[in-house]
Every structure is written in C-alpha cells, then in structure tokens.
Amino acid sequence: AKWREGRSSREVKDAHLDSIVERIVQSRVNEGDSSDSSAEQSSDHDSDSEREQVLRYDMSPLGVQKTVRDEMKNVTGAVRQIRALARQPIRQQLHLDSDDDEEEEGEVENKKE
C-alpha cells in the first residue's frame, strides 16, 4: 500500500477520510445556505425549525460520523464490484472491449455515409 509517495496505508486512508469529510461538510454548509434563503421566504416556521434541527444533527460529530460511515459503505461496495470485475477472465474482458470497438467503428462508418 506504499504506492502513494511512500506513505503508509493508514496515512492514505486518513487523508482519504479527511477529504470525504471535507466534501460532506462543505455540501451540508451549501445546503444550509440554500435552505436559509428559502426559509426567509417561507412563512411556515415549523419546517424551518425542522431544517435547522436536521442541519445541526448533520454538522454534529455523530451526524458527520454517520455520514462518513454511509460513504465508506458506498466505497466498500464499489471496491467489491471492481474486485469482482477484476476476477473475470481476461478473455471475457477483451471480448467486451472488442465488441465496443466494433460498435464504435460501425458508428463512424455510418456517419461518413
């Protein structure tokens, strides 16, 4: 796992998690900004306070932790799919690639005509 600038896998994972958390927090802040502007126009105070409670939970350590956990599940699922694809015989992968190439060549020929 030392394929990234000689860093340990732990450092790579920590840096990856930090970037995920940063993106999530930024998206929550952006959502909060947009909901604040719409909240000013809205006369329904109940929905406004609900939004604030949800935003507060999302920004709390528990909310961020849950979001990170959900994101890690998504990442783990994607890694499993990639590994499953990698286990397929190379011939099968090449066969799929050659089908795609033939279709693309056919499309190019049709465009010329």
PDB file of C-alpha atoms in Angstrom:
ATOM      1  CA  ALA A   1       0.000   0.000   0.000  1.00  0.00           C
ATOM      2  CA  LYS A   2       3.036   2.261  -0.263  1.00  0.00           C
ATOM      3  CA  TRP A   3       2.221   3.189  -3.836  1.00  0.00           C
ATOM      4  CA  ARG A   4       1.373   6.808  -2.970  1.00  0.00           C
ATOM      5  CA  GLU A   5       4.509   8.848  -2.374  1.00  0.00           C
ATOM      6  CA  GLY A   6       5.780   6.248   0.096  1.00  0.00           C
ATOM      7  CA  ARG A   7       3.003   6.883   2.612  1.00  0.00           C
ATOM      8  CA  SER A   8       1.652   4.072   4.753  1.00  0.00           C
ATOM      9  CA  SER A   9      -1.817   2.715   4.015  1.00  0.00           C
ATOM     10  CA  ARG A  10      -3.022   4.224   7.301  1.00  0.00           C
ATOM     11  CA  GLU A  11      -1.935   7.700   6.213  1.00  0.00           C
ATOM     12  CA  VAL A  12      -3.569   7.223   2.815  1.00  0.00           C
ATOM     13  CA  LYS A  13      -6.845   6.104   4.454  1.00  0.00           C
ATOM     14  CA  ASP A  14      -6.769   9.028   6.901  1.00  0.00           C
ATOM     15  CA  ALA A  15      -6.161  11.520   4.108  1.00  0.00           C
ATOM     16  CA  HIS A  16      -8.979   9.946   2.064  1.00  0.00           C
ATOM     17  CA  LEU A  17     -11.388  10.106   5.015  1.00  0.00           C
ATOM     18  CA  ASP A  18     -10.411  13.720   5.674  1.00  0.00           C
ATOM     19  CA  SER A  19     -11.194  14.655   2.073  1.00  0.00           C
ATOM     20  CA  ILE A  20     -14.552  12.823   2.228  1.00  0.00           C
ATOM     21  CA  VAL A  21     -15.482  14.573   5.470  1.00  0.00           C
ATOM     22  CA  GLU A  22     -14.427  17.926   3.996  1.00  0.00           C
ATOM     23  CA  ARG A  23     -16.640  17.424   0.912  1.00  0.00           C
ATOM     24  CA  ILE A  24     -19.596  16.282   3.033  1.00  0.00           C
ATOM     25  CA  VAL A  25     -19.286  19.204   5.426  1.00  0.00           C
ATOM     26  CA  GLN A  26     -18.987  21.627   2.505  1.00  0.00           C
ATOM     27  CA  SER A  27     -22.088  20.180   0.811  1.00  0.00           C
ATOM     28  CA  ARG A  28     -24.012  20.402   4.100  1.00  0.00           C
ATOM     29  CA  VAL A  29     -22.934  24.022   4.507  1.00  0.00           C
ATOM     30  CA  ASN A  30     -24.026  24.778   0.938  1.00  0.00           C
ATOM     31  CA  GLU A  31     -27.372  23.043   1.540  1.00  0.00           C
ATOM     32  CA  GLY A  32     -27.709  25.073   4.727  1.00  0.00           C
ATOM     33  CA  ASP A  33     -27.094  28.297   2.816  1.00  0.00           C
ATOM     34  CA  SER A  34     -29.759  27.492   0.236  1.00  0.00           C
ATOM     35  CA  SER A  35     -32.272  26.360   2.863  1.00  0.00           C
ATOM     36  CA  ASP A  36     -31.662  29.574   4.835  1.00  0.00           C
ATOM     37  CA  SER A  37     -32.523  31.749   1.842  1.00  0.00           C
ATOM     38  CA  SER A  38     -35.672  29.745   1.122  1.00  0.00           C
ATOM     39  CA  ALA A  39     -36.501  29.758   4.842  1.00  0.00           C
ATOM     40  CA  GLU A  40     -36.659  33.558   4.817  1.00  0.00           C
ATOM     41  CA  GLN A  41     -39.264  33.462   2.056  1.00  0.00           C
ATOM     42  CA  SER A  42     -41.283  30.702   3.722  1.00  0.00           C
ATOM     43  CA  SER A  43     -43.937  31.579   6.280  1.00  0.00           C
ATOM     44  CA  ASP A  44     -44.053  28.037   7.725  1.00  0.00           C
ATOM     45  CA  HIS A  45     -41.850  28.232  10.847  1.00  0.00           C
ATOM     46  CA  ASP A  46     -42.256  24.525  11.706  1.00  0.00           C
ATOM     47  CA  SER A  47     -40.441  23.374   8.567  1.00  0.00           C
ATOM     48  CA  ASP A  48     -37.733  25.990   9.187  1.00  0.00           C
ATOM     49  CA  SER A  49     -37.007  24.704  12.689  1.00  0.00           C
ATOM     50  CA  GLU A  50     -37.052  21.123  11.355  1.00  0.00           C
ATOM     51  CA  ARG A  51     -34.448  22.083   8.759  1.00  0.00           C
ATOM     52  CA  GLU A  52     -32.312  23.699  11.439  1.00  0.00           C
ATOM     53  CA  GLN A  53     -32.501  20.582  13.628  1.00  0.00           C
ATOM     54  CA  VAL A  54     -31.532  18.320  10.720  1.00  0.00           C
ATOM     55  CA  LEU A  55     -28.677  20.647   9.777  1.00  0.00           C
ATOM     56  CA  ARG A  56     -27.480  20.779  13.390  1.00  0.00           C
ATOM     57  CA  TYR A  57     -27.500  16.965  13.589  1.00  0.00           C
ATOM     58  CA  ASP A  58     -25.727  16.630  10.231  1.00  0.00           C
ATOM     59  CA  MET A  59     -22.991  19.003  11.394  1.00  0.00           C
ATOM     60  CA  SER A  60     -22.653  17.360  14.828  1.00  0.00           C
ATOM     61  CA  PRO A  61     -19.886  14.783  15.349  1.00  0.00           C
ATOM     62  CA  LEU A  62     -22.488  11.985  15.380  1.00  0.00           C
ATOM     63  CA  GLY A  63     -24.083  13.190  12.153  1.00  0.00           C
ATOM     64  CA  VAL A  64     -20.742  13.540  10.393  1.00  0.00           C
ATOM     65  CA  GLN A  65     -19.674  10.143  11.733  1.00  0.00           C
ATOM     66  CA  LYS A  66     -22.865   8.519  10.372  1.00  0.00           C
ATOM     67  CA  THR A  67     -22.418  10.211   7.010  1.00  0.00           C
ATOM     68  CA  VAL A  68     -18.793   9.058   6.815  1.00  0.00           C
ATOM     69  CA  ARG A  69     -19.886   5.527   7.730  1.00  0.00           C
ATOM     70  CA  ASP A  70     -22.502   5.602   4.938  1.00  0.00           C
ATOM     71  CA  GLU A  71     -19.924   6.915   2.463  1.00  0.00           C
ATOM     72  CA  MET A  72     -17.457   4.193   3.472  1.00  0.00           C
ATOM     73  CA  LYS A  73     -20.165   1.562   2.830  1.00  0.00           C
ATOM     74  CA  ASN A  74     -20.591   3.011  -0.669  1.00  0.00           C
ATOM     75  CA  VAL A  75     -16.824   2.933  -1.218  1.00  0.00           C
ATOM     76  CA  THR A  76     -16.607  -0.642   0.097  1.00  0.00           C
ATOM     77  CA  GLY A  77     -19.400  -1.704  -2.255  1.00  0.00           C
ATOM     78  CA  ALA A  78     -17.650  -0.085  -5.206  1.00  0.00           C
ATOM     79  CA  VAL A  79     -14.368  -1.796  -4.295  1.00  0.00           C
ATOM     80  CA  ARG A  80     -16.171  -5.161  -4.174  1.00  0.00           C
ATOM     81  CA  GLN A  81     -17.621  -4.557  -7.644  1.00  0.00           C
ATOM     82  CA  ILE A  82     -14.201  -3.620  -9.015  1.00  0.00           C
ATOM     83  CA  ARG A  83     -12.621  -6.723  -7.493  1.00  0.00           C
ATOM     84  CA  ALA A  84     -15.384  -8.913  -8.936  1.00  0.00           C
ATOM     85  CA  LEU A  85     -14.766  -7.413 -12.377  1.00  0.00           C
ATOM     86  CA  ALA A  86     -11.027  -7.921 -11.955  1.00  0.00           C
ATOM     87  CA  ARG A  87     -11.592 -11.626 -11.236  1.00  0.00           C
ATOM     88  CA  GLN A  88     -13.336 -12.170 -14.575  1.00  0.00           C
ATOM     89  CA  PRO A  89     -11.216 -13.933 -17.167  1.00  0.00           C
ATOM     90  CA  ILE A  90      -9.143 -11.578 -19.275  1.00  0.00           C
ATOM     91  CA  ARG A  91     -10.564 -13.114 -22.453  1.00  0.00           C
ATOM     92  CA  GLN A  92     -14.048 -12.093 -21.371  1.00  0.00           C
ATOM     93  CA  GLN A  93     -12.862  -8.545 -20.682  1.00  0.00           C
ATOM     94  CA  LEU A  94     -11.094  -8.384 -24.049  1.00  0.00           C
ATOM     95  CA  HIS A  95     -14.191  -9.748 -25.760  1.00  0.00           C
ATOM     96  CA  LEU A  96     -16.298  -6.972 -24.226  1.00  0.00           C
ATOM     97  CA  ASP A  97     -13.727  -4.372 -25.287  1.00  0.00           C
ATOM     98  CA  SER A  98     -13.611  -5.671 -28.867  1.00  0.00           C
ATOM     99  CA  ASP A  99     -17.434  -5.518 -29.103  1.00  0.00           C
ATOM    100  CA  ASP A 100     -17.333  -1.880 -28.028  1.00  0.00           C
ATOM    101  CA  ASP A 101     -14.638  -1.103 -30.622  1.00  0.00           C
ATOM    102  CA  GLU A 102     -16.633  -2.733 -33.419  1.00  0.00           C
ATOM    103  CA  GLU A 103     -19.728  -0.735 -32.490  1.00  0.00           C
ATOM    104  CA  GLU A 104     -17.732   2.497 -32.427  1.00  0.00           C
ATOM    105  CA  GLU A 105     -16.173   1.738 -35.829  1.00  0.00           C
ATOM    106  CA  GLY A 106     -19.634   0.992 -37.230  1.00  0.00           C
ATOM    107  CA  GLU A 107     -20.950   4.295 -35.907  1.00  0.00           C
ATOM    108  CA  VAL A 108     -18.047   6.181 -37.502  1.00  0.00           C
ATOM    109  CA  GLU A 109     -18.670   4.476 -40.864  1.00  0.00           C
ATOM    110  CA  ASN A 110     -22.372   5.335 -40.682  1.00  0.00           C
ATOM    111  CA  LYS A 111     -21.534   8.980 -40.011  1.00  0.00           C
ATOM    112  CA  LYS A 112     -19.255   9.128 -43.079  1.00  0.00           C
ATOM    113  CA  GLU A 113     -22.052   7.841 -45.325  1.00  0.00           C
TER     114      GLU A 113
END
